[in-house]
């Protein structure tokens, strides 16, 4: 995530890449979302001091993306913690519930979305729309 935040790109491009990198990482490591959600449910009781310190990097990185977008004149006011929780929470739930979606599909109850790409695309659009100064005149990231 640090690589995304520090890469030479516009803030909008970085936010889109952030969502994609987060989703890719959590999809490539399918046990990670489950462990993270279990740890959240346990109030972080198994996290050591070093792990907790490492977790503190996310909000400053998200803040840097927001501040860059503000300097570029495209982002309005935004709370980095809220943005982080929106992106992380949505992606955690989507990746963690893949087995449930597969089972629902196998039982023929519904055809829930299975692919990560449409989810990522939608989350990118939601995030960018929420950050832009003028969301009614938002341009596409595609």
Coordinates of N, CA, C and O in Angstrom, one line a residue:
X1 N 0.8 -1.2 0.0 CA 0.0 0.0 0.0 C 0.9 1.3 0.0 O 0.5 2.2 -0.6
X2 N 2.0 1.1 0.6 CA 2.9 2.3 0.6 C 3.4 2.6 -0.8 O 3.5 3.7 -1.2
X3 N 3.7 1.5 -1.6 CA 4.1 1.7 -3.0 C 3.0 2.5 -3.8 O 3.4 3.3 -4.6
X4 N 1.8 2.1 -3.5 CA 0.7 2.8 -4.3 C 0.7 4.3 -3.9 O 0.6 5.2 -4.7
X5 N 0.7 4.6 -2.6 CA 0.7 6.0 -2.1 C 1.8 6.8 -2.5 O 1.7 8.0 -2.8
X6 N 3.0 6.2 -2.7 CA 4.2 7.0 -3.0 C 4.5 6.9 -4.5 O 5.5 7.6 -4.9
X7 N 3.7 6.3 -5.3 CA 4.0 6.2 -6.8 C 3.7 7.5 -7.5 O 2.9 8.3 -7.0
X8 N 4.4 7.8 -8.6 CA 4.1 9.0 -9.3 C 2.8 8.8 -10.1 O 2.8 8.2 -11.1
X9 N 1.7 9.4 -9.6 CA 0.4 9.3 -10.2 C -0.5 10.4 -9.6 O -0.2 10.9 -8.5
X10 N -1.6 10.6 -10.2 CA -2.6 11.5 -9.6 C -3.2 10.9 -8.4 O -3.2 9.6 -8.3
X11 N -3.8 11.7 -7.6 CA -4.5 11.1 -6.4 C -5.7 10.2 -6.8 O -5.9 9.2 -6.2
X12 N -6.4 10.6 -7.9 CA -7.5 9.7 -8.3 C -6.9 8.4 -8.8 O -7.5 7.3 -8.5
X13 N -5.8 8.4 -9.5 CA -5.2 7.1 -10.0 C -4.8 6.3 -8.8 O -4.9 5.1 -8.8
X14 N -4.2 6.9 -7.8 CA -3.7 6.2 -6.6 C -4.9 5.6 -5.8 O -4.8 4.5 -5.3
X15 N -6.0 6.3 -5.7 CA -7.1 5.7 -5.0 C -7.7 4.5 -5.7 O -7.9 3.5 -5.1
X16 N -7.7 4.6 -7.0 CA -8.2 3.5 -7.8 C -7.2 2.3 -7.7 O -7.6 1.1 -7.5
X17 N -5.9 2.6 -7.7 CA -4.9 1.5 -7.5 C -4.9 1.0 -6.1 O -4.7 -0.2 -5.9
X18 N -5.2 1.8 -5.1 CA -5.3 1.4 -3.7 C -6.4 0.3 -3.6 O -6.1 -0.7 -3.0
X19 N -7.5 0.6 -4.1 CA -8.6 -0.4 -4.0 C -8.3 -1.7 -4.7 O -8.5 -2.8 -4.2
X20 N -7.7 -1.6 -5.9 CA -7.3 -2.8 -6.7 C -6.2 -3.6 -5.9 O -6.3 -4.8 -5.8
X21 N -5.2 -2.9 -5.4 CA -4.1 -3.6 -4.7 C -4.7 -4.2 -3.4 O -4.3 -5.4 -3.1
X22 N -5.5 -3.6 -2.7 CA -6.1 -4.1 -1.5 C -6.9 -5.4 -1.8 O -6.8 -6.5 -1.2
X23 N -7.8 -5.3 -2.9 CA -8.6 -6.5 -3.3 C -7.7 -7.6 -3.8 O -8.0 -8.8 -3.4
X24 N -6.7 -7.3 -4.5 CA -5.8 -8.3 -5.0 C -5.1 -9.0 -3.8 O -5.0 -10.3 -3.8
X25 N -4.6 -8.3 -2.9 CA -3.9 -8.9 -1.8 C -4.8 -9.8 -1.0 O -4.4 -10.9 -0.6
X26 N -6.0 -9.3 -0.7 CA -6.9 -10.1 0.1 C -7.5 -11.3 -0.6 O -7.8 -12.3 0.0
X27 N -7.5 -11.2 -1.9 CA -7.9 -12.3 -2.8 C -6.8 -13.4 -2.9 O -7.1 -14.6 -2.8
X28 N -5.6 -12.9 -3.0 CA -4.4 -13.8 -3.2 C -4.1 -14.5 -1.8 O -3.5 -15.5 -1.9
X29 N -4.5 -13.9 -0.7 CA -4.3 -14.5 0.6 C -5.7 -14.7 1.3 O -6.0 -14.0 2.2
X30 N -6.4 -15.8 0.8 CA -7.8 -15.9 1.3 C -8.0 -16.1 2.8 O -9.1 -15.9 3.3
X31 N -6.9 -16.6 3.5 CA -7.1 -16.8 4.9 C -6.9 -15.4 5.7 O -7.4 -15.3 6.8
X32 N -6.3 -14.5 5.0 CA -6.0 -13.2 5.7 C -7.3 -12.4 6.1 O -7.5 -12.0 7.2
X33 N -8.3 -12.3 5.2 CA -9.6 -11.6 5.6 C -10.2 -12.3 6.8 O -10.8 -11.7 7.7
X34 N -10.2 -13.7 6.7 CA -10.8 -14.4 7.8 C -10.1 -14.2 9.1 O -10.8 -14.0 10.2
X35 N -8.8 -14.2 9.1 CA -8.0 -13.9 10.3 C -8.3 -12.5 10.8 O -8.4 -12.3 12.0
X36 N -8.3 -11.5 9.9 CA -8.6 -10.2 10.3 C -9.9 -10.0 10.9 O -10.1 -9.3 11.9
X37 N -10.9 -10.6 10.3 CA -12.3 -10.4 10.9 C -12.4 -11.1 12.3 O -13.0 -10.6 13.2
X38 N -11.8 -12.3 12.4 CA -11.8 -13.0 13.7 C -11.0 -12.1 14.7 O -11.5 -12.0 15.9
X39 N -9.9 -11.5 14.3 CA -9.2 -10.7 15.3 C -10.0 -9.4 15.7 O -10.0 -9.0 16.8
X40 N -10.7 -8.9 14.7 CA -11.6 -7.7 15.0 C -12.7 -8.2 16.0 O -13.0 -7.5 17.0
X41 N -13.2 -9.4 15.8 CA -14.3 -9.9 16.7 C -13.7 -10.1 18.1 O -14.5 -10.0 19.1
X42 N -12.4 -10.4 18.2 CA -11.8 -10.7 19.5 C -11.2 -9.4 20.1 O -10.5 -9.5 21.1
X43 N -11.4 -8.3 19.5 CA -10.9 -7.0 20.0 C -9.4 -6.9 19.9 O -8.8 -6.1 20.7
X44 N -8.8 -7.6 19.0 CA -7.4 -7.4 18.8 C -6.6 -8.1 19.8 O -5.4 -7.8 20.0
X45 N -7.2 -9.0 20.6 CA -6.5 -9.6 21.7 C -5.2 -10.4 21.4 O -4.4 -10.7 22.2
X46 N -5.1 -10.8 20.1 CA -3.9 -11.6 19.7 C -2.9 -10.8 19.0 O -1.9 -11.4 18.5
X47 N -3.1 -9.5 18.9 CA -2.1 -8.7 18.1 C -1.0 -8.2 19.1 O -1.3 -7.6 20.1
X48 N 0.2 -8.5 18.7 CA 1.3 -8.0 19.5 C 1.6 -6.5 19.2 O 1.0 -6.0 18.2
X49 N 2.5 -5.9 20.0 CA 2.8 -4.5 19.8 C 3.3 -4.2 18.4 O 3.0 -3.1 17.8
X50 N 4.2 -5.0 17.9 CA 4.8 -4.8 16.5 C 3.7 -4.8 15.5 O 3.7 -4.0 14.6
X51 N 2.8 -5.7 15.5 CA 1.7 -5.8 14.5 C 0.8 -4.6 14.7 O 0.4 -4.0 13.6
X52 N 0.5 -4.2 15.9 CA -0.3 -3.0 16.1 C 0.4 -1.8 15.5 O -0.3 -0.9 14.8
X53 N 1.7 -1.7 15.7 CA 2.4 -0.5 15.1 C 2.4 -0.6 13.6 O 2.2 0.5 13.0
X54 N 2.5 -1.7 13.0 CA 2.4 -1.8 11.5 C 1.1 -1.4 11.0 O 1.0 -0.9 9.9
X55 N 0.0 -1.7 11.8 CA -1.3 -1.3 11.3 C -1.6 0.2 11.3 O -2.5 0.7 10.6
X56 N -0.7 0.9 12.0 CA -0.9 2.4 12.1 C -0.5 3.1 10.8 O -0.7 4.3 10.7
X57 N 0.1 2.4 9.9 CA 0.6 3.0 8.6 C -0.6 3.4 7.7 O -0.5 4.3 6.9
X58 N -1.7 2.7 7.8 CA -2.8 2.8 6.8 C -3.4 4.2 6.8 O -3.6 4.8 5.8
X59 N -3.8 4.7 8.0 CA -4.5 6.0 8.0 C -3.6 7.1 7.5 O -4.0 8.0 6.7
X60 N -2.3 7.2 7.9 CA -1.4 8.3 7.3 C -1.3 8.2 5.8 O -1.3 9.2 5.1
X61 N -1.3 6.9 5.3 CA -1.2 6.8 3.8 C -2.4 7.2 3.1 O -2.4 7.9 2.1
X62 N -3.6 6.9 3.7 CA -4.9 7.3 3.2 C -5.0 8.9 3.3 O -5.4 9.5 2.3
X63 N -4.5 9.4 4.4 CA -4.5 10.9 4.5 C -3.7 11.5 3.4 O -4.1 12.5 2.9
X64 N -2.5 10.9 3.1 CA -1.7 11.5 2.1 C -2.3 11.5 0.7 O -2.2 12.4 -0.1
X65 N -3.1 10.4 0.4 CA -3.9 10.4 -0.8 C -4.9 11.5 -0.9 O -5.1 12.2 -1.9
X66 N -5.6 11.7 0.2 CA -6.6 12.8 0.3 C -6.0 14.1 0.2 O -6.5 15.0 -0.6
X67 N -4.9 14.3 0.9 CA -4.2 15.7 0.8 C -3.7 15.9 -0.6 O -3.7 17.1 -1.1
X68 N -3.2 14.9 -1.2 CA -2.7 15.1 -2.6 C -3.8 15.5 -3.5 O -3.7 16.4 -4.3
X69 N -5.0 14.8 -3.4 CA -6.1 15.2 -4.2 C -6.6 16.6 -3.9 O -7.1 17.3 -4.8
X70 N -6.5 17.0 -2.7 CA -6.9 18.4 -2.3 C -5.9 19.4 -2.9 O -6.4 20.4 -3.5
X71 N -4.6 19.1 -2.9 CA -3.7 20.0 -3.6 C -3.9 20.0 -5.1 O -3.7 21.1 -5.7
X72 N -4.3 18.9 -5.6 CA -4.6 18.9 -7.1 C -5.9 19.5 -7.4 O -6.3 19.7 -8.6
X73 N -6.7 19.9 -6.4 CA -8.0 20.6 -6.6 C -9.1 19.7 -7.0 O -10.2 20.2 -7.4
X74 N -9.0 18.4 -6.8 CA -10.1 17.5 -7.2 C -10.8 16.9 -6.0 O -12.0 16.5 -6.1
X75 N -10.2 16.8 -4.8 CA -10.8 16.2 -3.6 C -11.3 17.3 -2.7 O -10.6 18.3 -2.5
X76 N -12.4 17.1 -2.1 CA -12.9 18.0 -1.0 C -12.4 17.5 0.3 O -11.5 16.7 0.4
X77 N -13.1 17.9 1.4 CA -12.8 17.4 2.7 C -13.2 16.0 2.9 O -14.2 15.6 2.4
X78 N -12.4 15.2 3.5 CA -12.6 13.8 3.7 C -11.9 13.3 5.0 O -10.8 13.8 5.3
X79 N -12.5 12.4 5.7 CA -11.9 11.8 6.9 C -11.1 10.5 6.5 O -11.7 9.6 6.0
X80 N -9.8 10.5 6.7 CA -9.0 9.3 6.3 C -9.4 8.0 7.0 O -9.4 7.0 6.4
X81 N -9.9 8.1 8.2 CA -10.3 6.9 8.9 C -11.6 6.3 8.3 O -11.7 5.1 8.1
X82 N -12.5 7.2 8.0 CA -13.7 6.8 7.4 C -13.5 6.1 6.0 O -14.0 5.1 5.7
X83 N -12.6 6.8 5.2 CA -12.3 6.3 3.9 C -11.6 4.9 4.0 O -11.9 3.9 3.3
X84 N -10.7 4.8 5.0 CA -10.0 3.5 5.2 C -10.9 2.4 5.6 O -10.9 1.3 5.0
X85 N -11.8 2.7 6.5 CA -12.8 1.7 7.0 C -13.7 1.3 5.8 O -14.1 0.2 5.7
X86 N -14.1 2.3 5.0 CA -15.0 2.0 3.9 C -14.4 1.1 2.9 O -14.9 0.0 2.5
X87 N -13.1 1.4 2.6 CA -12.4 0.5 1.6 C -12.0 -0.8 2.2 O -12.3 -1.9 1.5
X88 N -11.4 -0.8 3.4 CA -11.0 -2.1 4.0 C -12.2 -2.9 4.3 O -12.2 -4.1 4.0
X89 N -13.2 -2.4 5.0 CA -14.4 -3.1 5.4 C -15.1 -3.8 4.2 O -15.4 -5.0 4.3
X90 N -15.3 -3.0 3.2 CA -16.0 -3.5 2.0 C -15.2 -4.7 1.4 O -15.8 -5.7 1.0
X91 N -14.0 -4.5 1.3 CA -13.1 -5.5 0.6 C -13.0 -6.7 1.5 O -13.0 -7.8 1.0
X92 N -12.8 -6.5 2.8 CA -12.8 -7.7 3.7 C -14.0 -8.5 3.6 O -14.0 -9.7 3.5
X93 N -15.2 -7.9 3.7 CA -16.5 -8.6 3.6 C -16.6 -9.3 2.3 O -17.1 -10.5 2.2
X94 N -16.3 -8.7 1.2 CA -16.5 -9.3 -0.1 C -15.6 -10.5 -0.3 O -16.0 -11.6 -0.7
X95 N -14.3 -10.4 0.1 CA -13.4 -11.5 0.0 C -13.7 -12.6 1.0 O -13.6 -13.8 0.6
X96 N -14.0 -12.3 2.2 CA -14.3 -13.3 3.2 C -15.5 -14.1 3.0 O -15.6 -15.2 3.3
X97 N -16.5 -13.5 2.3 CA -17.8 -14.2 2.1 C -17.8 -15.0 0.8 O -18.9 -15.5 0.4
X98 N -16.7 -15.1 0.1 CA -16.7 -15.9 -1.2 C -17.2 -17.3 -1.0 O -18.0 -17.8 -1.9
X99 N -16.8 -18.0 0.0 CA -17.4 -19.4 0.2 C -18.9 -19.4 0.4 O -19.6 -20.3 -0.2
X100 N -19.4 -18.4 1.0 CA -20.9 -18.3 1.2 C -21.5 -18.0 -0.1 O -22.6 -18.6 -0.5
X101 N -21.0 -17.1 -0.9 CA -21.5 -16.8 -2.2 C -21.5 -18.1 -3.1 O -22.4 -18.3 -3.9
X102 N -20.4 -18.8 -3.1 CA -20.3 -20.1 -3.9 C -21.4 -21.1 -3.5 O -22.0 -21.7 -4.3
X103 N -21.6 -21.2 -2.2 CA -22.6 -22.1 -1.7 C -24.0 -21.7 -2.1 O -24.8 -22.6 -2.5
X104 N -24.3 -20.4 -2.0 CA -25.6 -19.9 -2.4 C -25.8 -20.3 -3.9 O -26.9 -20.7 -4.3
X105 N -24.8 -20.0 -4.7 CA -24.9 -20.3 -6.1 C -25.1 -21.8 -6.4 O -25.9 -22.2 -7.2
X106 N -24.3 -22.7 -5.6 CA -24.4 -24.1 -5.8 C -25.8 -24.6 -5.4 O -26.3 -25.6 -6.1
X107 N -26.4 -24.0 -4.4 CA -27.8 -24.4 -4.0 C -28.8 -23.9 -4.9 O -30.0 -24.2 -4.8
X108 N -28.5 -23.0 -5.8 CA -29.4 -22.4 -6.8 C -30.4 -21.4 -6.2 O -31.4 -21.1 -6.8
X109 N -30.0 -20.8 -5.1 CA -30.9 -19.8 -4.4 C -30.8 -18.5 -5.1 O -31.7 -17.7 -5.2
X110 N -29.6 -18.2 -5.7 CA -29.4 -16.9 -6.3 C -28.1 -17.0 -7.1 O -27.4 -17.9 -7.0
X111 N -27.8 -16.0 -7.8 CA -26.6 -15.9 -8.6 C -25.8 -14.7 -8.1 O -25.7 -13.6 -8.8
X112 N -25.3 -14.7 -6.8 CA -24.5 -13.6 -6.3 C -23.3 -13.4 -7.1 O -22.7 -14.3 -7.7
X113 N -22.8 -12.1 -7.1 CA -21.6 -11.8 -7.9 C -20.4 -12.6 -7.3 O -20.2 -12.7 -6.1
X114 N -19.6 -13.2 -8.2 CA -18.5 -14.0 -7.8 C -17.1 -13.4 -8.1 O -16.2 -13.7 -7.4
X115 N -17.1 -12.6 -9.1 CA -15.8 -12.0 -9.5 C -15.4 -10.8 -8.8 O -16.3 -10.0 -8.4
X116 N -14.2 -10.6 -8.5 CA -13.7 -9.5 -7.8 C -13.6 -8.2 -8.7 O -13.8 -7.1 -8.2
X117 N -13.4 -8.4 -10.0 CA -13.2 -7.2 -10.8 C -14.4 -6.2 -10.8 O -14.2 -5.0 -10.6
X118 N -15.6 -6.7 -11.0 CA -16.8 -5.7 -10.9 C -16.9 -5.1 -9.6 O -17.2 -3.9 -9.5
X119 N -16.6 -5.8 -8.5 CA -16.6 -5.3 -7.2 C -15.6 -4.1 -7.0 O -15.9 -3.1 -6.5
X120 N -14.4 -4.4 -7.5 CA -13.3 -3.4 -7.4 C -13.7 -2.2 -8.2 O -13.5 -1.0 -7.7
X121 N -14.2 -2.4 -9.4 CA -14.6 -1.2 -10.2 C -15.6 -0.4 -9.5 O -15.5 0.9 -9.5
X122 N -16.6 -1.0 -9.0 CA -17.7 -0.2 -8.3 C -17.1 0.5 -7.0 O -17.5 1.7 -6.8
X123 N -16.3 -0.2 -6.3 CA -15.8 0.4 -5.1 C -14.8 1.6 -5.4 O -14.8 2.6 -4.7
X124 N -14.1 1.5 -6.5 CA -13.3 2.6 -7.0 C -14.2 3.8 -7.3 O -13.9 4.9 -6.9
X125 N -15.3 3.6 -8.0 CA -16.2 4.7 -8.4 C -16.8 5.3 -7.1 O -16.9 6.5 -7.0
X126 N -17.2 4.5 -6.2 CA -17.9 5.0 -5.0 C -16.8 5.8 -4.2 O -17.2 6.9 -3.7
X127 N -15.6 5.3 -4.0 CA -14.6 6.0 -3.3 C -14.3 7.4 -3.9 O -14.3 8.4 -3.3
X128 N -14.1 7.4 -5.2 CA -13.7 8.6 -5.9 C -14.9 9.6 -5.9 O -14.7 10.8 -5.7
X129 N -16.1 9.1 -6.1 CA -17.2 10.0 -6.0 C -17.4 10.6 -4.7 O -17.7 11.8 -4.5
X130 N -17.1 9.9 -3.6 CA -17.2 10.4 -2.3 C -16.1 11.4 -2.0 O -16.3 12.3 -1.1
X131 N -15.0 11.4 -2.7 CA -13.8 12.2 -2.4 C -13.9 13.5 -3.2 O -13.3 14.5 -2.8
X132 N -14.5 13.5 -4.4 CA -14.4 14.6 -5.3 C -15.1 15.8 -4.8 O -16.2 15.7 -4.2
X133 N -14.5 17.0 -5.1 CA -15.2 18.3 -4.7 C -16.5 18.4 -5.4 O -17.5 18.9 -4.8
X134 N -16.6 18.0 -6.6 CA -17.9 18.1 -7.4 C -18.3 16.7 -7.9 O -18.0 16.4 -9.1
X135 N -18.9 15.9 -7.1 CA -19.2 14.5 -7.5 C -20.2 14.4 -8.7 O -20.2 13.4 -9.4
X136 N -21.0 15.5 -8.9 CA -21.9 15.5 -10.0 C -21.2 15.6 -11.4 O -21.7 15.3 -12.4
X137 N -19.9 16.1 -11.4 CA -19.2 16.2 -12.6 C -17.9 15.3 -12.6 O -16.9 15.7 -13.1
X138 N -18.1 14.2 -11.9 CA -17.0 13.2 -11.8 C -16.7 12.5 -13.1 O -17.7 12.1 -13.8
X139 N -15.5 12.4 -13.5 CA -15.2 11.7 -14.7 C -14.8 10.3 -14.4 O -14.5 9.9 -13.2
X140 N -14.8 9.4 -15.4 CA -14.5 8.0 -15.2 C -13.1 7.7 -14.9 O -12.2 8.4 -15.5
X141 N -12.8 6.7 -14.2 CA -11.4 6.3 -14.0 C -10.9 5.3 -15.0 O -9.8 4.9 -15.1
X142 N -11.8 4.8 -15.8 CA -11.5 3.8 -16.9 C -10.7 4.4 -18.0 O -10.7 5.5 -18.3

